[in-house]
Structure formats: structure tokens, C-alpha cells
Short mmCIF file of C-alpha atoms in Angstrom, two decimals:
data_model
loop_
_atom_site.label_atom_id
_atom_site.label_comp_id
_atom_site.label_asym_id
_atom_site.label_seq_id
_atom_site.Cartn_x
_atom_site.Cartn_y
_atom_site.Cartn_z
CA UNK H 1 73.37 20.29 11.01
CA UNK H 2 74.39 23.41 9.52
CA UNK H 3 75.88 25.87 12.32
CA UNK H 4 74.82 29.12 10.53
CA UNK H 5 72.94 32.09 12.39
CA UNK H 6 69.89 31.78 10.40
CA UNK H 7 69.49 28.43 12.11
CA UNK H 8 68.71 30.39 15.62
CA UNK H 9 65.20 31.64 14.28
CA UNK H 10 64.20 28.05 13.16
CA UNK H 11 62.24 25.99 15.61
CA UNK H 12 64.11 23.84 17.74
CA UNK H 13 62.04 20.57 19.27
CA UNK H 14 61.37 21.06 23.09
CA UNK H 15 63.42 18.52 24.91
CA UNK H 16 60.73 17.12 27.15
CA UNK H 17 59.62 13.78 28.50
CA UNK H 18 57.69 13.17 25.29
CA UNK H 19 60.19 13.91 22.89
CA UNK H 20 63.01 12.25 24.82
CA UNK H 21 64.06 9.21 22.70
CA UNK H 22 62.96 5.62 24.07
CA UNK H 23 65.25 4.18 26.42
CA UNK H 24 64.35 2.30 29.96
CA UNK H 25 65.57 3.83 33.12
CA UNK H 26 67.66 0.54 33.76
CA UNK H 27 69.30 0.92 30.27
CA UNK H 28 70.77 4.72 31.14
CA UNK H 29 71.22 4.10 34.62
CA UNK H 30 73.68 1.22 33.64
CA UNK H 31 75.26 3.30 30.92
CA UNK H 32 75.56 6.26 33.41
CA UNK H 33 77.46 3.75 35.75
CA UNK H 34 79.37 2.17 32.77
CA UNK H 35 80.91 5.57 31.41
CA UNK H 36 81.91 6.26 34.99
CA UNK H 37 83.71 3.33 35.55
CA UNK H 38 85.32 3.03 31.86
CA UNK H 39 86.95 6.88 32.49
CA UNK H 40 88.89 5.29 35.46
CA UNK H 41 90.68 3.14 32.80
CA UNK H 42 90.52 5.35 29.42
CA UNK H 43 93.39 7.74 29.08
CA UNK H 44 91.95 9.13 26.15
CA UNK H 45 89.51 11.77 26.28
CA UNK H 46 87.55 10.37 23.26
CA UNK H 47 87.14 7.51 25.86
CA UNK H 48 86.09 9.60 28.43
CA UNK H 49 82.83 11.17 30.66
CA UNK H 50 83.60 14.85 29.21
CA UNK H 51 83.95 13.83 25.47
CA UNK H 52 81.44 15.82 23.26
CA UNK H 53 78.54 13.33 22.59
CA UNK H 54 78.34 13.36 19.05
CA UNK H 55 82.44 12.05 19.28
CA UNK H 56 81.23 9.15 20.75
CA UNK H 57 78.56 7.63 18.50
CA UNK H 58 80.75 5.91 16.05
CA UNK H 59 82.68 4.63 19.00
CA UNK H 60 82.62 0.49 19.42
CA UNK H 61 83.32 0.81 23.14
CA UNK H 62 80.69 3.28 23.84
CA UNK H 63 78.07 1.05 21.70
CA UNK H 64 78.85 -1.86 23.92
CA UNK H 65 78.48 0.07 27.15
CA UNK H 66 75.17 1.46 26.30
CA UNK H 67 73.10 -0.16 23.79
CA UNK H 68 70.48 2.04 21.57
CA UNK H 69 73.31 5.08 22.36
CA UNK H 70 72.19 5.95 18.70
CA UNK H 71 68.80 6.77 19.84
CA UNK H 72 70.06 9.51 22.17
CA UNK H 73 72.10 11.20 19.29
CA UNK H 74 69.08 12.93 17.49
CA UNK H 75 70.86 16.69 16.73
CA UNK H 76 68.64 18.72 18.76
CA UNK H 77 68.91 16.73 21.58
CA UNK H 78 72.75 16.66 22.23
CA UNK H 79 73.61 20.48 22.62
CA UNK H 80 72.89 24.18 22.93
CA UNK H 81 73.06 27.35 20.84
CA UNK H 82 75.58 29.88 22.28
CA UNK H 83 77.25 33.06 21.12
CA UNK H 84 80.68 34.51 21.48
CA UNK H 85 80.72 37.76 23.08
CA UNK H 86 81.11 40.49 20.39
CA UNK H 87 79.62 38.09 18.02
CA UNK H 88 76.52 38.14 15.92
CA UNK H 89 76.57 34.39 15.08
CA UNK H 90 75.51 31.68 16.87
CA UNK H 91 77.18 28.38 17.16
CA UNK H 92 75.84 24.78 17.98
CA UNK H 93 77.85 23.45 21.39
CA UNK H 94 77.49 19.76 21.79
CA UNK H 95 77.29 18.51 25.44
CA UNK H 96 79.29 15.68 27.00
CA UNK H 97 77.58 12.48 27.15
CA UNK H 98 77.17 12.41 31.05
CA UNK H 99 74.73 15.47 30.59
CA UNK H 100 72.60 13.53 27.95
CA UNK H 101 72.03 10.52 30.18
CA UNK H 102 71.86 12.82 33.38
CA UNK H 103 68.60 14.67 31.46
CA UNK H 104 67.35 11.37 30.38
CA UNK H 105 67.01 9.95 34.24
CA UNK H 106 65.92 13.83 35.50
CA UNK H 107 63.12 13.75 33.09
CA UNK H 108 61.98 10.11 33.19
CA UNK H 109 63.03 8.99 36.76
CA UNK H 110 62.29 11.58 38.69
CA UNK H 111 59.35 10.20 40.23
CA UNK H 112 60.36 6.83 39.72
CA UNK H 113 61.08 4.85 43.17
CA UNK H 114 64.33 2.65 41.46
CA UNK H 115 66.01 2.82 38.65
CA UNK H 116 68.91 0.17 39.06
CA UNK H 117 68.88 -2.55 41.57
CA UNK H 118 67.49 -0.80 44.80
CA UNK H 119 68.80 2.99 43.84
CA UNK H 120 66.52 5.94 43.86
CA UNK H 121 67.84 8.45 40.80
CA UNK H 122 68.93 10.77 43.65
CA UNK H 123 70.76 8.21 45.15
CA UNK H 124 72.24 7.08 41.86
CA UNK H 125 73.22 10.40 40.31
CA UNK H 126 74.89 11.23 43.87
CA UNK H 127 76.79 7.91 43.85
CA UNK H 128 78.28 8.47 40.40
CA UNK H 129 79.27 12.34 41.57
CA UNK H 130 81.32 10.88 44.17
CA UNK H 131 82.73 7.86 42.56
CA UNK H 132 84.03 10.09 39.65
CA UNK H 133 85.50 12.74 41.94
CA UNK H 134 87.73 9.17 43.31
CA UNK H 135 88.53 8.71 39.68
CA UNK H 136 89.73 12.32 38.87
CA UNK H 137 91.63 12.48 42.47
CA UNK H 138 93.63 9.00 41.61
CA UNK H 139 96.93 9.72 40.14
CA UNK H 140 96.42 7.23 37.16
CA UNK H 141 93.90 9.99 35.79
CA UNK H 142 96.64 12.31 34.71
CA UNK H 143 97.14 9.95 31.99
CA UNK H 144 94.17 11.76 30.44
CA UNK H 145 95.22 15.23 30.57
CA UNK H 146 96.94 15.34 27.50
CA UNK H 147 94.10 14.47 25.55
CA UNK H 148 91.79 16.49 27.28
CA UNK H 149 94.03 19.31 26.52
CA UNK H 150 93.83 18.38 22.70
CA UNK H 151 90.24 17.64 22.61
CA UNK H 152 89.19 21.14 23.89
CA UNK H 153 92.09 23.10 22.72
CA UNK H 154 93.03 24.05 26.18
CA UNK H 155 95.30 27.20 25.99
CA UNK H 156 98.30 26.03 27.52
CA UNK H 157 100.42 29.34 27.33
CA UNK H 158 98.44 31.07 29.63
CA UNK H 159 98.35 28.46 32.34
CA UNK H 160 100.24 29.18 36.06
CA UNK H 161 101.99 25.99 35.35
CA UNK H 162 102.10 24.81 31.90
CA UNK H 163 103.98 21.73 32.81
CA UNK H 164 101.52 19.33 32.56
CA UNK H 165 103.38 16.80 33.66
CA UNK H 166 103.36 18.32 37.21
CA UNK H 167 99.65 17.98 37.83
CA UNK H 168 99.28 15.18 40.09
CA UNK H 169 95.87 13.67 38.85
CA UNK H 170 93.26 15.02 36.42
CA UNK H 171 91.47 16.96 39.17
CA UNK H 172 94.54 18.93 39.85
CA UNK H 173 94.46 20.22 35.89
CA UNK H 174 90.74 20.16 35.90
CA UNK H 175 90.85 23.23 38.61
CA UNK H 176 94.33 24.63 36.86
CA UNK H 177 95.26 28.19 37.72
CA UNK H 178 96.04 30.91 35.47
CA UNK H 179 98.77 33.57 35.12
CA UNK H 180 98.00 36.65 36.89
CA UNK H 181 97.25 38.34 33.88
CA UNK H 182 95.42 35.79 31.98
CA UNK H 183 92.44 37.28 33.30
CA UNK H 184 92.53 41.13 33.10
CA UNK H 185 89.60 43.39 34.56
CA UNK H 186 87.95 45.51 31.95
CA UNK H 187 87.77 49.05 32.71
CA UNK H 188 88.98 48.47 36.06
CA UNK H 189 89.55 51.94 36.80
CA UNK H 190 86.22 52.43 36.51
CA UNK H 191 84.69 51.59 40.11
CA UNK H 192 81.03 50.92 39.03
CA UNK H 193 82.00 48.45 36.26
CA UNK H 194 80.60 44.98 37.47
CA UNK H 195 82.32 42.05 35.86
CA UNK H 196 81.83 38.38 34.86
CA UNK H 197 82.43 36.06 37.89
CA UNK H 198 83.67 33.28 35.45
CA UNK H 199 84.66 31.64 32.18
CA UNK H 200 81.14 30.55 30.94
CA UNK H 201 77.78 30.97 29.12
CA UNK H 202 75.94 33.90 30.53
CA UNK H 203 72.30 34.87 30.62
CA UNK H 204 70.87 37.94 32.46
CA UNK H 205 67.71 39.15 33.92
CA UNK H 206 66.64 42.41 35.32
CA UNK H 207 64.20 40.47 37.62
CA UNK H 208 63.05 36.93 38.59
CA UNK H 209 59.94 37.17 36.52
CA UNK H 210 62.27 37.87 33.54
CA UNK H 211 64.34 34.89 34.59
CA UNK H 212 61.04 32.68 34.36
CA UNK H 213 59.62 33.77 31.40
CA UNK H 214 62.93 33.37 29.35
CA UNK H 215 65.18 30.94 30.95
CA UNK H 216 64.66 28.92 34.37
CA UNK H 217 61.31 26.83 34.42
CA UNK H 218 61.23 25.37 37.57
CA UNK H 219 57.94 25.51 39.72
CA UNK H 220 59.61 26.28 42.81
CA UNK H 221 62.23 29.10 41.26
CA UNK H 222 62.83 32.05 43.45
CA UNK H 223 64.90 33.86 45.61
CA UNK H 224 63.94 32.52 48.91
CA UNK H 225 63.94 29.15 47.53
CA UNK H 226 67.19 29.47 45.51
CA UNK H 227 68.99 31.20 48.96
CA UNK H 228 67.34 28.60 51.35
CA UNK H 229 65.61 31.21 53.37
CA UNK H 230 61.80 31.96 55.19
CA UNK H 231 60.37 34.03 52.54
CA UNK H 232 59.39 36.43 55.40
CA UNK H 233 63.13 36.82 56.35
CA UNK H 234 64.65 40.28 56.66
CA UNK H 235 67.37 38.94 53.95
CA UNK H 236 64.79 37.30 51.63
CA UNK H 237 62.86 40.81 51.72
CA UNK H 238 66.49 42.66 50.76
CA UNK H 239 66.35 40.59 47.53
CA UNK H 240 62.88 41.65 46.38
CA UNK H 241 62.37 42.82 42.79
CA UNK H 242 66.32 41.29 42.18
CA UNK H 243 68.03 40.78 39.44
CA UNK H 244 70.26 37.75 38.73
CA UNK H 245 73.20 36.42 36.66
CA UNK H 246 73.62 32.75 35.41
CA UNK H 247 77.46 31.76 34.93
CA UNK H 248 77.17 28.05 33.30
CA UNK H 249 80.89 26.63 33.17
CA UNK H 250 81.23 23.76 30.61
CA UNK H 251 83.64 20.83 31.31
CA UNK H 252 86.35 22.30 28.86
CA UNK H 253 86.04 26.11 30.98
CA UNK H 254 88.78 27.37 33.25
CA UNK H 255 87.03 26.34 36.77
CA UNK H 256 88.04 28.61 39.20
CA UNK H 257 85.57 31.24 39.74
CA UNK H 258 86.18 35.22 40.84
CA UNK H 259 84.30 37.97 42.53
CA UNK H 260 82.47 40.27 40.39
CA UNK H 261 82.29 43.35 42.78
CA UNK H 262 84.50 45.07 45.06
CA UNK H 263 83.44 43.63 48.21
CA UNK H 264 83.89 42.30 51.94
CA UNK H 265 83.10 38.64 52.40
CA UNK H 266 80.42 37.70 54.66
CA UNK H 267 78.68 34.55 55.71
CA UNK H 268 78.99 31.11 54.10
CA UNK H 269 75.92 28.67 53.91
CA UNK H 270 76.04 25.01 52.53
CA UNK H 271 72.89 23.80 51.26
CA UNK H 272 72.51 19.78 50.80
CA UNK H 273 70.72 18.97 47.68
CA UNK H 274 70.74 16.84 44.41
CA UNK H 275 73.17 16.19 41.70
CA UNK H 276 71.01 17.02 38.73
CA UNK H 277 72.57 18.13 35.35
CA UNK H 278 72.75 21.45 34.93
CA UNK H 279 72.43 21.93 31.14
CA UNK H 280 70.30 24.74 29.69
CA UNK H 281 67.74 21.86 28.49
CA UNK H 282 67.01 20.95 32.25
CA UNK H 283 66.87 24.38 33.30
CA UNK H 284 64.94 25.31 30.62
CA UNK H 285 62.29 22.41 31.13
CA UNK H 286 58.81 23.45 32.70
CA UNK H 287 58.29 21.69 36.17
CA UNK H 288 61.79 20.75 36.93
CA UNK H 289 63.52 22.34 39.54
CA UNK H 290 67.25 22.23 39.48
CA UNK H 291 68.93 25.51 40.43
CA UNK H 292 66.71 25.32 43.93
CA UNK H 293 66.95 21.47 44.27
CA UNK H 294 71.02 20.92 43.66
CA UNK H 295 73.65 21.06 46.34
CA UNK H 296 75.00 24.63 46.53
CA UNK H 297 76.91 26.68 48.94
CA UNK H 298 75.93 30.60 48.99
CA UNK H 299 78.61 33.29 50.07
CA UNK H 300 77.05 36.37 50.65
CA UNK H 301 79.24 39.64 49.96
CA UNK H 302 78.95 42.96 50.83
CA UNK H 303 79.21 45.60 47.83
CA UNK H 304 81.28 48.53 49.19
CA UNK H 305 79.86 51.15 46.84
CA UNK H 306 76.62 50.58 47.88
CA UNK H 307 76.58 48.89 51.24
CA UNK H 308 74.16 45.99 50.00
CA UNK H 309 74.31 42.37 50.23
CA UNK H 310 75.11 40.47 47.42
CA UNK H 311 74.23 36.37 46.97
CA UNK H 312 76.74 34.85 45.04
CA UNK H 313 75.62 30.74 44.75
CA UNK H 314 77.73 27.97 43.75
CA UNK H 315 75.66 25.30 42.47
CA UNK H 316 76.75 21.90 42.34
CA UNK H 317 75.78 19.23 39.50
CA UNK H 318 75.95 15.89 37.99
CA UNK H 319 79.49 14.56 38.54
CA UNK H 320 80.35 17.68 40.61
CA UNK H 321 80.75 17.04 43.99
CA UNK H 322 83.25 19.74 45.27
CA UNK H 323 83.04 23.42 45.64
CA UNK H 324 85.95 24.72 47.10
CA UNK H 325 86.13 28.51 48.55
CA UNK H 326 89.75 29.97 48.26
CA UNK H 327 89.33 33.71 48.57
CA UNK H 328 85.95 33.74 50.23
CA UNK H 329 87.04 31.79 53.14
CA UNK H 330 87.69 34.91 55.44
CA UNK H 331 84.83 36.69 56.82
CA UNK H 332 85.48 40.30 56.66
CA UNK H 333 88.50 39.99 54.15
CA UNK H 334 87.68 42.83 51.39
CA UNK H 335 87.85 41.80 47.86
CA UNK H 336 88.15 43.45 44.59
CA UNK H 337 86.69 42.62 41.24
CA UNK H 338 88.45 39.94 39.54
CA UNK H 339 89.97 38.11 42.93
CA UNK H 340 89.56 34.30 42.95
CA UNK H 341 87.03 33.42 45.26
CA UNK H 342 86.95 29.32 44.87
CA UNK H 343 86.84 26.75 42.48
CA UNK H 344 84.74 23.54 41.37
CA UNK H 345 86.28 20.01 40.77
CA UNK H 346 85.48 17.74 37.93
CA UNK H 347 82.29 18.62 35.89
CA UNK H 348 80.92 21.93 34.52
CA UNK H 349 78.75 23.66 36.73
CA UNK H 350 76.81 27.10 37.49
CA UNK H 351 77.01 30.21 39.62
CA UNK H 352 73.89 32.40 39.78
CA UNK H 353 74.42 35.92 41.86
CA UNK H 354 71.47 37.59 42.91
CA UNK H 355 71.86 41.56 43.02
CA UNK H 356 69.06 43.44 44.94
CA UNK H 357 67.17 45.74 43.10
CA UNK H 358 68.54 48.64 41.21
CA UNK H 359 72.23 47.79 42.14
CA UNK H 360 72.99 46.14 38.73
CA UNK H 361 72.33 47.77 34.86
CA UNK H 362 73.55 44.98 32.75
CA UNK H 363 75.00 45.42 29.39
CA UNK H 364 72.45 46.00 26.45
CA UNK H 365 74.16 42.93 24.54
CA UNK H 366 73.87 40.18 27.18
CA UNK H 367 70.25 41.53 28.06
CA UNK H 368 69.10 41.02 24.63
CA UNK H 369 71.08 37.65 24.06
CA UNK H 370 69.25 36.45 27.56
CA UNK H 371 65.52 37.29 25.77
CA UNK H 372 66.05 35.54 22.39
CA UNK H 373 67.16 33.43 24.58
CA UNK H 374 70.54 32.16 24.22
CA UNK H 375 73.62 32.03 26.28
CA UNK H 376 76.63 34.47 25.92
CA UNK H 377 80.24 33.15 26.07
CA UNK H 378 82.08 35.63 28.21
CA UNK H 379 85.49 35.22 30.33
CA UNK H 380 86.80 36.25 33.91
CA UNK H 381 86.93 40.17 34.09
CA UNK H 382 84.47 41.06 31.10
CA UNK H 383 82.33 43.72 31.64
CA UNK H 384 78.59 42.42 32.55
CA UNK H 385 77.03 45.96 33.63
CA UNK H 386 77.33 48.73 35.85
CA UNK H 387 76.43 49.66 39.29
CA UNK H 388 73.41 52.29 39.18
CA UNK H 389 72.95 53.47 42.55
CA UNK H 390 75.47 54.05 45.35
#
């Protein structure tokens, strides 16, 4: 596939149950289980759950683990278009194999009673997520760090600890810290500026209705469901006509997330849920609830300039079983833009930030890209908008 910008205007086949390649539930479930197990033994990231799917198709080991894998690698079903902030040319970013298998199980198996043995789809995805976390916590997993760095061109010079032999396991490297000056806050002296919470692929919407029109197609997607609130509660009502920003982290990204506003830390609520993939092809699929169904942790932040509550939602996903708060643990603590709030262990995931009505005016380029719709590649500290009322 050509990656030129002109291709963004060409229709892309929708990823639906009818257009996915033909494969049985058991084949895909076995494949996901096998690739997770194999990641415990493979020191090379080309034999790893996070390898971009196109890099795997000609590998004999993956063909032996997942018969018929070639059927899952059709061009329009193995990645997403994104655009680098400040650029005008989109590029095609391939997804990891585990996300592709997870989507197949989600699309085909959500209503299926059993998939592999006696496991339901939800049980299988939860089990594999827990297993992968245990694999990456094992000291043996450190052997794959060097290959991961090469595969994803990780910038070693910005790491707080650049000596990769100091990381005790792969997970420790995965939620690596950066040097204090690696992610400066743009326009730091302008207190109205709101900044990116993560190195991510970002979409922004001035209302939930626009988010549903252009991006999130889950039929149960709304603020009360996302925040696990009764619709008539005072807190839910304070978010009526809210604006939202969706920060999607890919496996290669820096996986610590940060504060987008000057704020005071409030309550945290943990919401148990599923471990569906958060890839856009799943988020964009009509009828599939992902953001409001997945396990998530909600931190409320009091926006100092306006006194309003902002909801910061860390969403778990397939092979992401751990959401850890660091700077957001102490209620009443005062934080400034760019301060660390927490991290995800193993795998990419998503942060959704819900702003009460009229608190934020998003930057025009982000709004325009989101309505195409296409994600914008940004980093922690980049401006994403401004406070419009105080």
C-alpha cells in the first residue's frame, strides 16, 4: 500500500464482522494464547506480541502457531492512518498482531458462549492479559529489551536511565521514565494552555455527540457510563455537554501519563470491566462498546483556574492489566501541567479526559483532523487547547 497523503481520501473498507477474514473462534483463540506463551521464550521482538503484524507474516514461527495467518494480514485490516502534529501528510501505522487477533475475537465472539475449551471470550482476554503481565515481570523478559528498542527506534538519549542493563525486566523498561526536560510544557507561562497528557495518537471533540458522529461508535457511549455514574447524579449533570479528548497509546510509546491542567487531586474510582482492544478499528465499529466496557480507573481533578471538576479516565485494554497512579494518589495534592500522574504496564492503552462544558477550546488543527477523522500524533506537554472561561 502506498502511504501518500492522497490515499486518505480513498475509501477504506470498513472493518466489520462481515469483512473480516474467515477464521474460527478456536483458531484465533489458540493463536492469541500461543503468541502470548511464545513471548515468554522469544528474546527477539520480531517474535513478540508487540511486533507490527506485517513484520510477522513471512516468519515461519508465526505460521506454525497460527495457521492461516495470511488471511488476517490484508492491507486494510492491519493498521490505522495517523498524522504527525504540524504535518499535512498522513502515514499508515501497522498494528501489533495481538490487537488484530483481539479485534477478531471481539467482532466475532462477543456473543459466543465458548471459544476455547470452556472459556468465554471475556475470560480468555482477561486470562491472557494477566499471563502477559506475569511474563513481562519475569527477569528473563529483559532479554527482549534491546530488540524492542531497535524495532521501534526508541530514543535512548531521553531516558532517565539510558543503561538498558539496569532494567530488571521488560515491564520495567516499558514504563520507563524520561529525563525531566524531555517533555517540556509548551507556552508554560500562559496559564490558560491545556496540554497533552501522553505521547499518543489524539482525537478531540467539543461534544459527546460529535465524538459519536466521528469516532466512538459504541451504542452505550456517554459520560455517565464512561464515569460509572447514575445519569441523574449531580456529578453526571456537571458534565452535561462535555468536551472530550481521547489519547491512544501504542506499544512503542512512552507509557507514563501526565497532568494536562493545573489542578488539585480529587477522588479515584476503579471500575472493573473487560479487556477488549482499544484499537480505533474496534472503537469505530458500530454496536461495540469498548471505552465504557473496559476496566478503567477514574481520577477527578479540580481545575484550579475555573474550580470545575475534570475527569481523567485511564482505560485498560487487551494485554494491559495494570494502571498505576503515582502523582495522582494523594488527594488534595496540587499539581501543575506536565506533572506525572501514573503509568500503564505492558501494552498500549487509552486515556479519556472529560472537560465540563466551555472549559476548553481545542486547538483548531486537532479539531479538524478529528473530524476527517484521523488521529494526530502528539507528545506530553504539547498544547491541545486553552481554557475559555474562568
